[in-house]
Amino acid sequence: VYGAAAGAAALALRTRSWRELLVYSGSALAAGLLFYGPFLIAAGAGTVWDELIGVSLRERDYWTLPFPLGYDGPLRLGHLPKDGKDVLGFYVPLLLVLGLAVAAAGVWVRRFEARVAGLAVLGLGCLSYLVSRPDELHATPLLVVLAALLPICLAPLLVGAERSPGHPLGARSSVRGVLAVAAAALLALLLAHGVLNRGSALVRPEAAEAVDVDAAAGARVPPEEARALEATVTEVQRLVPPGGDIYVLPRRSDLVRIGNPLLYVLTERGNPTDRDFGLLSREGEQRAAIAALKRERPPALIRWTDPRSSRPEPNERGKPSGIVVLDEYVAANYERVARNGYYDVLVPVTSTRGPRSGPAVP
């Protein structure tokens, strides 16, 4: 959507022809319908709308994060390279917002030239993505846009090219100079962030080895993690025939920061519920998961016990809900047969022993 809007803005400023703009808009709409058509037919427009937009709007308080302004980590002189890298990484979202503001001023100076205006519109779309959750993943699209937009805006500001004397900023070289310095400084800081990250990985690389699992496709992880995954996948594939289901549990069901749906891919086994990832800490989701487990009776479950799974964060999702009915059900009906690193393999309690009571959280 953001790309289509950027293309429309660039085309409107380049041709100023309503006919070409309408042809472009119609083509973009047709391409969108072609892409989403199968989903619209299979699930219906209401479901597609809800999954793409409605759920995000309703549950935004569970996923959003505060914008990073106050760094409270260490900044030690003896560890300046590492701590400095962390500080710079913390403030990347702020640098991106400032960079987009400088780029917007540069677009104005260039009298809304088509190529830079289109990139600016794309940048605004990426900004909305960033502010929804200002972490590394959500910062990357805007970082890529500014890597192109800032240099394009910077060049004419430095040489004074493409300047119109009648433009409000055209005769004020001091303003152009300020914009040029700001753009150059922001580019330098963003470049330093990338260099420090890649340099750290080059100088002090983390040990990694390929996961010896067919579905992993050569993915590399720390050696201990690789061995744990390999043992877990082997055990699950022994217990569950091809085409069967498993269920991946978080460390605790009342506080779930992230899950691990990748285990369904690695084991090549299905999920009996209709969601690989959601707000499991709510009662409705837990009871739906229990209903699916009772209905499908998967021969094995995996509980991912990595502390990252339940690490609190400053939003509604980061607060314990106090609801542990799923953990209680699993504790009463399943028992652990293997533990590999952060992966516990659980199987149904034998029928001769019957359901048992046990702790809700391992």
PDB file of C-alpha atoms in Angstrom, residues 71-339:
ATOM      1  CA  TYR A  71      18.461   5.559  27.524  1.00  0.00           C
ATOM      2  CA  ASP A  72      19.024   3.950  30.929  1.00  0.00           C
ATOM      3  CA  GLY A  73      21.702   1.421  30.010  1.00  0.00           C
ATOM      4  CA  PRO A  74      25.406   1.598  30.905  1.00  0.00           C
ATOM      5  CA  LEU A  75      27.868   3.957  29.227  1.00  0.00           C
ATOM      6  CA  ARG A  76      31.300   3.033  30.593  1.00  0.00           C
ATOM      7  CA  LEU A  77      34.548   4.553  29.435  1.00  0.00           C
ATOM      8  CA  GLY A  78      36.306   1.198  29.599  1.00  0.00           C
ATOM      9  CA  HIS A  79      33.616  -0.410  27.450  1.00  0.00           C
ATOM     10  CA  LEU A  80      32.918   2.544  25.185  1.00  0.00           C
ATOM     11  CA  PRO A  81      32.858   0.623  21.860  1.00  0.00           C
ATOM     12  CA  LYS A  82      30.226  -1.828  23.093  1.00  0.00           C
ATOM     13  CA  ASP A  83      28.224   0.622  25.189  1.00  0.00           C
ATOM     14  CA  GLY A  84      28.425   3.278  22.481  1.00  0.00           C
ATOM     15  CA  LYS A  85      27.048   0.793  19.958  1.00  0.00           C
ATOM     16  CA  ASP A  86      24.152   0.036  22.302  1.00  0.00           C
ATOM     17  CA  VAL A  87      23.398   3.738  22.828  1.00  0.00           C
ATOM     18  CA  LEU A  88      23.434   4.413  19.098  1.00  0.00           C
ATOM     19  CA  GLY A  89      21.226   1.404  18.432  1.00  0.00           C
ATOM     20  CA  PHE A  90      18.761   2.583  21.079  1.00  0.00           C
ATOM     21  CA  TYR A  91      18.378   5.966  19.397  1.00  0.00           C
ATOM     22  CA  VAL A  92      18.096   4.709  15.799  1.00  0.00           C
ATOM     23  CA  PRO A  93      14.283   5.218  15.763  1.00  0.00           C
ATOM     24  CA  LEU A  94      14.759   8.849  16.837  1.00  0.00           C
ATOM     25  CA  LEU A  95      17.472   9.346  14.205  1.00  0.00           C
ATOM     26  CA  LEU A  96      15.107   7.978  11.574  1.00  0.00           C
ATOM     27  CA  VAL A  97      12.323  10.382  12.532  1.00  0.00           C
ATOM     28  CA  LEU A  98      14.744  13.313  12.418  1.00  0.00           C
ATOM     29  CA  GLY A  99      16.109  12.036   9.119  1.00  0.00           C
ATOM     30  CA  LEU A 100      12.660  11.940   7.573  1.00  0.00           C
ATOM     31  CA  ALA A 101      11.979  15.500   8.773  1.00  0.00           C
ATOM     32  CA  VAL A 102      15.226  16.731   7.191  1.00  0.00           C
ATOM     33  CA  ALA A 103      14.425  14.828   4.006  1.00  0.00           C
ATOM     34  CA  ALA A 104      10.958  16.416   3.899  1.00  0.00           C
ATOM     35  CA  ALA A 105      12.560  19.857   4.099  1.00  0.00           C
ATOM     36  CA  GLY A 106      14.879  18.812   1.288  1.00  0.00           C
ATOM     37  CA  VAL A 107      11.903  17.738  -0.808  1.00  0.00           C
ATOM     38  CA  TRP A 108      10.399  21.193  -0.297  1.00  0.00           C
ATOM     39  CA  VAL A 109      13.626  22.854  -1.377  1.00  0.00           C
ATOM     40  CA  ARG A 110      13.595  20.747  -4.518  1.00  0.00           C
ATOM     41  CA  ARG A 111      10.080  21.956  -5.324  1.00  0.00           C
ATOM     42  CA  PHE A 112       8.532  18.510  -4.830  1.00  0.00           C
ATOM     43  CA  GLU A 113      10.507  16.800  -7.568  1.00  0.00           C
ATOM     44  CA  ALA A 114       8.783  13.537  -8.483  1.00  0.00           C
ATOM     45  CA  ARG A 115      11.503  11.053  -7.537  1.00  0.00           C
ATOM     46  CA  VAL A 116      12.165  12.506  -4.095  1.00  0.00           C
ATOM     47  CA  ALA A 117       8.505  13.200  -3.337  1.00  0.00           C
ATOM     48  CA  GLY A 118       7.646   9.569  -4.074  1.00  0.00           C
ATOM     49  CA  LEU A 119      10.361   8.383  -1.716  1.00  0.00           C
ATOM     50  CA  ALA A 120       9.123  10.828   0.920  1.00  0.00           C
ATOM     51  CA  VAL A 121       5.595   9.395   0.704  1.00  0.00           C
ATOM     52  CA  LEU A 122       7.040   5.901   1.059  1.00  0.00           C
ATOM     53  CA  GLY A 123       9.001   7.170   4.056  1.00  0.00           C
ATOM     54  CA  LEU A 124       5.811   8.457   5.693  1.00  0.00           C
ATOM     55  CA  GLY A 125       4.274   5.015   5.325  1.00  0.00           C
ATOM     56  CA  CYS A 126       7.354   3.420   6.863  1.00  0.00           C
ATOM     57  CA  LEU A 127       7.177   5.985   9.682  1.00  0.00           C
ATOM     58  CA  SER A 128       3.699   4.802  10.629  1.00  0.00           C
ATOM     59  CA  TYR A 129       5.086   1.261  10.734  1.00  0.00           C
ATOM     60  CA  LEU A 130       7.983   2.379  12.936  1.00  0.00           C
ATOM     61  CA  VAL A 131       5.956   4.278  15.533  1.00  0.00           C
ATOM     62  CA  SER A 132       3.621   1.301  15.998  1.00  0.00           C
ATOM     63  CA  ARG A 133       6.514  -0.623  17.558  1.00  0.00           C
ATOM     64  CA  PRO A 134       9.899   1.154  17.432  1.00  0.00           C
ATOM     65  CA  ASP A 135      12.211  -1.854  17.515  1.00  0.00           C
ATOM     66  CA  GLU A 136      14.915  -3.034  15.119  1.00  0.00           C
ATOM     67  CA  LEU A 137      12.531  -4.972  12.892  1.00  0.00           C
ATOM     68  CA  HIS A 138      10.106  -2.079  12.426  1.00  0.00           C
ATOM     69  CA  ALA A 139      12.916   0.450  11.937  1.00  0.00           C
ATOM     70  CA  THR A 140      14.479  -1.328   8.960  1.00  0.00           C
ATOM     71  CA  PRO A 141      12.051  -0.204   6.190  1.00  0.00           C
ATOM     72  CA  LEU A 142      12.467   3.494   7.014  1.00  0.00           C
ATOM     73  CA  LEU A 143      16.229   3.028   7.323  1.00  0.00           C
ATOM     74  CA  VAL A 144      16.334   1.634   3.779  1.00  0.00           C
ATOM     75  CA  VAL A 145      14.235   4.512   2.417  1.00  0.00           C
ATOM     76  CA  LEU A 146      16.405   7.158   4.085  1.00  0.00           C
ATOM     77  CA  ALA A 147      19.564   5.490   2.784  1.00  0.00           C
ATOM     78  CA  ALA A 148      18.363   6.595  -0.665  1.00  0.00           C
ATOM     79  CA  LEU A 149      16.368   9.716   0.182  1.00  0.00           C
ATOM     80  CA  LEU A 150      18.884  11.596   2.332  1.00  0.00           C
ATOM     81  CA  PRO A 151      21.755  11.477  -0.200  1.00  0.00           C
ATOM     82  CA  ILE A 152      19.411  12.523  -3.022  1.00  0.00           C
ATOM     83  CA  CYS A 153      18.254  15.518  -0.993  1.00  0.00           C
ATOM     84  CA  LEU A 154      21.753  16.290   0.258  1.00  0.00           C
ATOM     85  CA  ALA A 155      23.560  16.666  -3.081  1.00  0.00           C
ATOM     86  CA  PRO A 156      21.792  19.772  -4.459  1.00  0.00           C
ATOM     87  CA  LEU A 157      21.831  21.400  -1.045  1.00  0.00           C
ATOM     88  CA  LEU A 158      25.606  21.146  -0.997  1.00  0.00           C
ATOM     89  CA  VAL A 159      26.193  22.474  -4.513  1.00  0.00           C
ATOM     90  CA  GLY A 160      23.282  24.893  -4.629  1.00  0.00           C
ATOM     91  CA  ALA A 161      21.882  23.211  -7.713  1.00  0.00           C
ATOM     92  CA  GLU A 162      18.284  23.243  -8.891  1.00  0.00           C
ATOM     93  CA  ARG A 163      17.599  26.354  -6.864  1.00  0.00           C
ATOM     94  CA  SER A 164      14.803  28.685  -7.751  1.00  0.00           C
ATOM     95  CA  PRO A 165      15.386  32.333  -6.718  1.00  0.00           C
ATOM     96  CA  GLY A 166      11.681  32.725  -6.113  1.00  0.00           C
ATOM     97  CA  HIS A 167      11.510  29.829  -3.690  1.00  0.00           C
ATOM     98  CA  PRO A 168      11.312  30.817   0.014  1.00  0.00           C
ATOM     99  CA  LEU A 169      14.535  28.922   0.685  1.00  0.00           C
ATOM    100  CA  GLY A 170      16.144  29.607  -2.655  1.00  0.00           C
ATOM    101  CA  ALA A 171      18.074  32.707  -1.643  1.00  0.00           C
ATOM    102  CA  ARG A 172      18.895  31.620   1.887  1.00  0.00           C
ATOM    103  CA  SER A 173      22.089  29.637   1.649  1.00  0.00           C
ATOM    104  CA  SER A 174      22.321  29.479   5.438  1.00  0.00           C
ATOM    105  CA  VAL A 175      19.116  27.428   5.625  1.00  0.00           C
ATOM    106  CA  ARG A 176      20.350  25.129   2.882  1.00  0.00           C
ATOM    107  CA  GLY A 177      23.618  24.765   4.754  1.00  0.00           C
ATOM    108  CA  VAL A 178      21.849  23.796   7.971  1.00  0.00           C
ATOM    109  CA  LEU A 179      19.824  21.175   6.114  1.00  0.00           C
ATOM    110  CA  ALA A 180      22.965  19.839   4.453  1.00  0.00           C
ATOM    111  CA  VAL A 181      24.829  19.568   7.758  1.00  0.00           C
ATOM    112  CA  ALA A 182      21.840  17.891   9.426  1.00  0.00           C
ATOM    113  CA  ALA A 183      21.433  15.399   6.582  1.00  0.00           C
ATOM    114  CA  ALA A 184      25.148  14.598   6.560  1.00  0.00           C
ATOM    115  CA  ALA A 185      25.244  14.167  10.350  1.00  0.00           C
ATOM    116  CA  LEU A 186      22.238  11.845  10.375  1.00  0.00           C
ATOM    117  CA  LEU A 187      23.659   9.810   7.511  1.00  0.00           C
ATOM    118  CA  ALA A 188      26.961   9.518   9.366  1.00  0.00           C
ATOM    119  CA  LEU A 189      25.268   8.326  12.564  1.00  0.00           C
ATOM    120  CA  LEU A 190      23.124   5.777  10.736  1.00  0.00           C
ATOM    121  CA  LEU A 191      26.172   4.574   8.827  1.00  0.00           C
ATOM    122  CA  ALA A 192      28.129   4.316  12.079  1.00  0.00           C
ATOM    123  CA  HIS A 193      25.325   2.194  13.524  1.00  0.00           C
ATOM    124  CA  GLY A 194      25.601  -0.248  10.632  1.00  0.00           C
ATOM    125  CA  VAL A 195      29.403  -0.294  10.677  1.00  0.00           C
ATOM    126  CA  LEU A 196      29.532  -0.923  14.436  1.00  0.00           C
ATOM    127  CA  ASN A 197      27.025  -3.756  14.204  1.00  0.00           C
ATOM    128  CA  ARG A 198      28.748  -5.483  11.297  1.00  0.00           C
ATOM    129  CA  GLY A 199      32.203  -4.708  12.655  1.00  0.00           C
ATOM    130  CA  SER A 200      31.327  -6.271  15.991  1.00  0.00           C
ATOM    131  CA  ALA A 201      30.063  -9.388  14.220  1.00  0.00           C
ATOM    132  CA  LEU A 202      33.275  -9.537  12.167  1.00  0.00           C
ATOM    133  CA  VAL A 203      35.730  -8.980  15.010  1.00  0.00           C
ATOM    134  CA  ARG A 204      33.897 -11.022  17.648  1.00  0.00           C
ATOM    135  CA  PRO A 205      31.626 -13.430  15.757  1.00  0.00           C
ATOM    136  CA  GLU A 206      29.260 -15.610  17.728  1.00  0.00           C
ATOM    137  CA  ALA A 207      29.809 -19.343  17.425  1.00  0.00           C
ATOM    138  CA  ALA A 208      27.215 -20.883  15.123  1.00  0.00           C
ATOM    139  CA  GLU A 209      26.594 -24.128  13.316  1.00  0.00           C
ATOM    140  CA  ALA A 210      23.982 -25.420  10.894  1.00  0.00           C
ATOM    141  CA  VAL A 211      20.918 -27.131  12.325  1.00  0.00           C
ATOM    142  CA  ASP A 212      20.921 -30.705  11.014  1.00  0.00           C
ATOM    143  CA  VAL A 213      17.207 -30.784  10.267  1.00  0.00           C
ATOM    144  CA  ASP A 214      15.787 -31.021   6.744  1.00  0.00           C
ATOM    145  CA  ALA A 215      13.408 -28.081   7.134  1.00  0.00           C
ATOM    146  CA  ALA A 216      16.122 -25.827   8.593  1.00  0.00           C
ATOM    147  CA  ALA A 217      17.673 -25.382   5.125  1.00  0.00           C
ATOM    148  CA  GLY A 218      21.148 -24.742   6.525  1.00  0.00           C
ATOM    149  CA  ALA A 219      20.118 -22.128   9.106  1.00  0.00           C
ATOM    150  CA  ARG A 220      22.895 -21.487  11.639  1.00  0.00           C
ATOM    151  CA  VAL A 221      22.404 -20.990  15.379  1.00  0.00           C
ATOM    152  CA  PRO A 222      24.618 -21.286  18.483  1.00  0.00           C
ATOM    153  CA  PRO A 223      25.923 -24.863  18.867  1.00  0.00           C
ATOM    154  CA  GLU A 224      23.936 -25.587  22.054  1.00  0.00           C
ATOM    155  CA  GLU A 225      20.738 -24.402  20.367  1.00  0.00           C
ATOM    156  CA  ALA A 226      21.455 -26.506  17.278  1.00  0.00           C
ATOM    157  CA  ARG A 227      21.892 -29.659  19.339  1.00  0.00           C
ATOM    158  CA  ALA A 228      18.739 -28.951  21.359  1.00  0.00           C
ATOM    159  CA  LEU A 229      16.671 -28.381  18.216  1.00  0.00           C
ATOM    160  CA  GLU A 230      17.995 -31.503  16.522  1.00  0.00           C
ATOM    161  CA  ALA A 231      17.214 -33.685  19.550  1.00  0.00           C
ATOM    162  CA  THR A 232      13.757 -32.150  19.947  1.00  0.00           C
ATOM    163  CA  VAL A 233      12.830 -32.566  16.286  1.00  0.00           C
ATOM    164  CA  THR A 234      14.047 -36.176  16.290  1.00  0.00           C
ATOM    165  CA  GLU A 235      11.996 -36.987  19.393  1.00  0.00           C
ATOM    166  CA  VAL A 236       8.840 -35.298  18.109  1.00  0.00           C
ATOM    167  CA  GLN A 237       9.063 -36.946  14.691  1.00  0.00           C
ATOM    168  CA  ARG A 238       9.436 -40.302  16.442  1.00  0.00           C
ATOM    169  CA  LEU A 239       6.331 -39.685  18.533  1.00  0.00           C
ATOM    170  CA  VAL A 240       4.112 -38.029  15.917  1.00  0.00           C
ATOM    171  CA  PRO A 241       3.585 -39.571  12.464  1.00  0.00           C
ATOM    172  CA  PRO A 242       3.805 -37.389   9.329  1.00  0.00           C
ATOM    173  CA  GLY A 243       0.653 -35.348   8.923  1.00  0.00           C
ATOM    174  CA  GLY A 244       0.016 -35.360  12.655  1.00  0.00           C
ATOM    175  CA  ASP A 245      -0.312 -32.385  14.995  1.00  0.00           C
ATOM    176  CA  ILE A 246       1.738 -31.051  17.863  1.00  0.00           C
ATOM    177  CA  TYR A 247       1.230 -27.944  19.968  1.00  0.00           C
ATOM    178  CA  VAL A 248       3.940 -25.471  20.970  1.00  0.00           C
ATOM    179  CA  LEU A 249       3.475 -23.943  24.414  1.00  0.00           C
ATOM    180  CA  PRO A 250       5.207 -20.853  25.798  1.00  0.00           C
ATOM    181  CA  ARG A 251       7.064 -20.893  29.096  1.00  0.00           C
ATOM    182  CA  ARG A 252       3.949 -19.666  30.910  1.00  0.00           C
ATOM    183  CA  SER A 253       0.509 -19.035  29.481  1.00  0.00           C
ATOM    184  CA  ASP A 254      -0.331 -15.981  31.589  1.00  0.00           C
ATOM    185  CA  LEU A 255       2.608 -13.914  30.264  1.00  0.00           C
ATOM    186  CA  VAL A 256       3.609 -14.455  26.648  1.00  0.00           C
ATOM    187  CA  ARG A 257       5.937 -11.977  24.998  1.00  0.00           C
ATOM    188  CA  ILE A 258       6.774 -14.202  22.023  1.00  0.00           C
ATOM    189  CA  GLY A 259       6.044 -17.758  20.978  1.00  0.00           C
ATOM    190  CA  ASN A 260       8.035 -20.156  18.810  1.00  0.00           C
ATOM    191  CA  PRO A 261       5.877 -21.189  15.830  1.00  0.00           C
ATOM    192  CA  LEU A 262       9.051 -22.060  13.898  1.00  0.00           C
ATOM    193  CA  LEU A 263       8.938 -25.431  15.658  1.00  0.00           C
ATOM    194  CA  TYR A 264       5.950 -26.422  13.523  1.00  0.00           C
ATOM    195  CA  VAL A 265       8.119 -25.838  10.459  1.00  0.00           C
ATOM    196  CA  LEU A 266      11.181 -27.655  11.779  1.00  0.00           C
ATOM    197  CA  THR A 267       9.228 -30.712  12.947  1.00  0.00           C
ATOM    198  CA  GLU A 268       7.003 -30.650   9.836  1.00  0.00           C
ATOM    199  CA  ARG A 269       3.976 -31.198  12.036  1.00  0.00           C
ATOM    200  CA  GLY A 270       0.719 -29.248  12.134  1.00  0.00           C
ATOM    201  CA  ASN A 271      -0.926 -26.964  14.683  1.00  0.00           C
ATOM    202  CA  PRO A 272      -4.379 -28.098  15.895  1.00  0.00           C
ATOM    203  CA  THR A 273      -5.411 -24.509  16.690  1.00  0.00           C
ATOM    204  CA  ASP A 274      -6.165 -21.794  14.152  1.00  0.00           C
ATOM    205  CA  ARG A 275      -3.342 -19.481  15.281  1.00  0.00           C
ATOM    206  CA  ASP A 276       0.416 -19.886  15.342  1.00  0.00           C
ATOM    207  CA  PHE A 277       0.831 -16.629  17.224  1.00  0.00           C
ATOM    208  CA  GLY A 278      -1.601 -14.505  19.210  1.00  0.00           C
ATOM    209  CA  LEU A 279      -2.548 -13.207  22.639  1.00  0.00           C
ATOM    210  CA  LEU A 280      -2.509 -16.534  24.439  1.00  0.00           C
ATOM    211  CA  SER A 281      -2.562 -14.893  27.875  1.00  0.00           C
ATOM    212  CA  ARG A 282      -6.288 -14.134  27.514  1.00  0.00           C
ATOM    213  CA  GLU A 283      -8.846 -16.622  28.772  1.00  0.00           C
ATOM    214  CA  GLY A 284     -10.670 -16.996  25.462  1.00  0.00           C
ATOM    215  CA  GLU A 285      -7.513 -17.951  23.594  1.00  0.00           C
ATOM    216  CA  GLN A 286      -6.458 -20.425  26.286  1.00  0.00           C
ATOM    217  CA  ARG A 287      -9.843 -22.128  26.336  1.00  0.00           C
ATOM    218  CA  ALA A 288      -9.828 -22.304  22.528  1.00  0.00           C
ATOM    219  CA  ALA A 289      -6.412 -23.988  22.683  1.00  0.00           C
ATOM    220  CA  ILE A 290      -7.686 -26.464  25.282  1.00  0.00           C
ATOM    221  CA  ALA A 291     -10.689 -27.278  23.091  1.00  0.00           C
ATOM    222  CA  ALA A 292      -8.371 -27.957  20.152  1.00  0.00           C
ATOM    223  CA  LEU A 293      -6.136 -30.184  22.285  1.00  0.00           C
ATOM    224  CA  LYS A 294      -9.155 -32.166  23.511  1.00  0.00           C
ATOM    225  CA  ARG A 295     -10.485 -32.488  19.972  1.00  0.00           C
ATOM    226  CA  GLU A 296      -7.275 -33.478  18.180  1.00  0.00           C
ATOM    227  CA  ARG A 297      -5.383 -35.109  21.075  1.00  0.00           C
ATOM    228  CA  PRO A 298      -1.878 -34.457  19.685  1.00  0.00           C
ATOM    229  CA  PRO A 299       0.619 -37.213  20.643  1.00  0.00           C
ATOM    230  CA  ALA A 300       3.247 -34.649  21.670  1.00  0.00           C
ATOM    231  CA  LEU A 301       3.552 -31.063  22.823  1.00  0.00           C
ATOM    232  CA  ILE A 302       6.630 -28.863  23.008  1.00  0.00           C
ATOM    233  CA  ARG A 303       7.021 -26.315  25.766  1.00  0.00           C
ATOM    234  CA  TRP A 304       9.512 -23.592  24.868  1.00  0.00           C
ATOM    235  CA  THR A 305      11.023 -22.503  28.195  1.00  0.00           C
ATOM    236  CA  ASP A 306      13.391 -19.775  27.004  1.00  0.00           C
ATOM    237  CA  PRO A 307      13.121 -16.776  29.409  1.00  0.00           C
ATOM    238  CA  ARG A 308      12.583 -14.540  26.364  1.00  0.00           C
ATOM    239  CA  SER A 309       9.160 -16.123  26.024  1.00  0.00           C
ATOM    240  CA  SER A 310       7.873 -14.447  29.189  1.00  0.00           C
ATOM    241  CA  ARG A 311      10.120 -11.402  29.477  1.00  0.00           C
ATOM    242  CA  PRO A 312       7.912  -8.415  30.443  1.00  0.00           C
ATOM    243  CA  GLU A 313       7.719  -5.373  28.192  1.00  0.00           C
ATOM    244  CA  PRO A 314       5.971  -1.994  28.678  1.00  0.00           C
ATOM    245  CA  ASN A 315       2.580  -2.745  27.146  1.00  0.00           C
ATOM    246  CA  GLU A 316      -0.565  -4.722  27.955  1.00  0.00           C
ATOM    247  CA  ARG A 317       0.986  -7.943  26.702  1.00  0.00           C
ATOM    248  CA  GLY A 318       3.857  -7.528  29.160  1.00  0.00           C
ATOM    249  CA  LYS A 319       1.569  -7.730  32.204  1.00  0.00           C
ATOM    250  CA  PRO A 320       0.699 -11.146  33.714  1.00  0.00           C
ATOM    251  CA  SER A 321      -2.976 -11.884  33.137  1.00  0.00           C
ATOM    252  CA  GLY A 322      -3.246 -14.315  36.043  1.00  0.00           C
ATOM    253  CA  ILE A 323      -5.007 -16.808  33.744  1.00  0.00           C
ATOM    254  CA  VAL A 324      -3.275 -20.205  33.652  1.00  0.00           C
ATOM    255  CA  VAL A 325      -6.073 -22.598  32.645  1.00  0.00           C
ATOM    256  CA  LEU A 326      -4.002 -23.860  29.706  1.00  0.00           C
ATOM    257  CA  ASP A 327      -1.002 -24.604  31.914  1.00  0.00           C
ATOM    258  CA  GLU A 328      -3.281 -26.373  34.394  1.00  0.00           C
ATOM    259  CA  TYR A 329      -4.814 -28.509  31.653  1.00  0.00           C
ATOM    260  CA  VAL A 330      -1.414 -29.475  30.264  1.00  0.00           C
ATOM    261  CA  ALA A 331      -0.023 -30.235  33.729  1.00  0.00           C
ATOM    262  CA  ALA A 332      -2.966 -32.544  34.429  1.00  0.00           C
ATOM    263  CA  ASN A 333      -2.946 -34.379  31.097  1.00  0.00           C
ATOM    264  CA  TYR A 334       0.648 -34.403  29.824  1.00  0.00           C
ATOM    265  CA  GLU A 335       4.020 -35.386  31.236  1.00  0.00           C
ATOM    266  CA  ARG A 336       7.551 -34.538  30.185  1.00  0.00           C
ATOM    267  CA  VAL A 337       9.587 -37.258  28.474  1.00  0.00           C
ATOM    268  CA  ALA A 338      12.528 -35.188  27.251  1.00  0.00           C
ATOM    269  CA  ARG A 339      14.228 -31.885  27.937  1.00  0.00           C
TER     270      ARG A 339
END
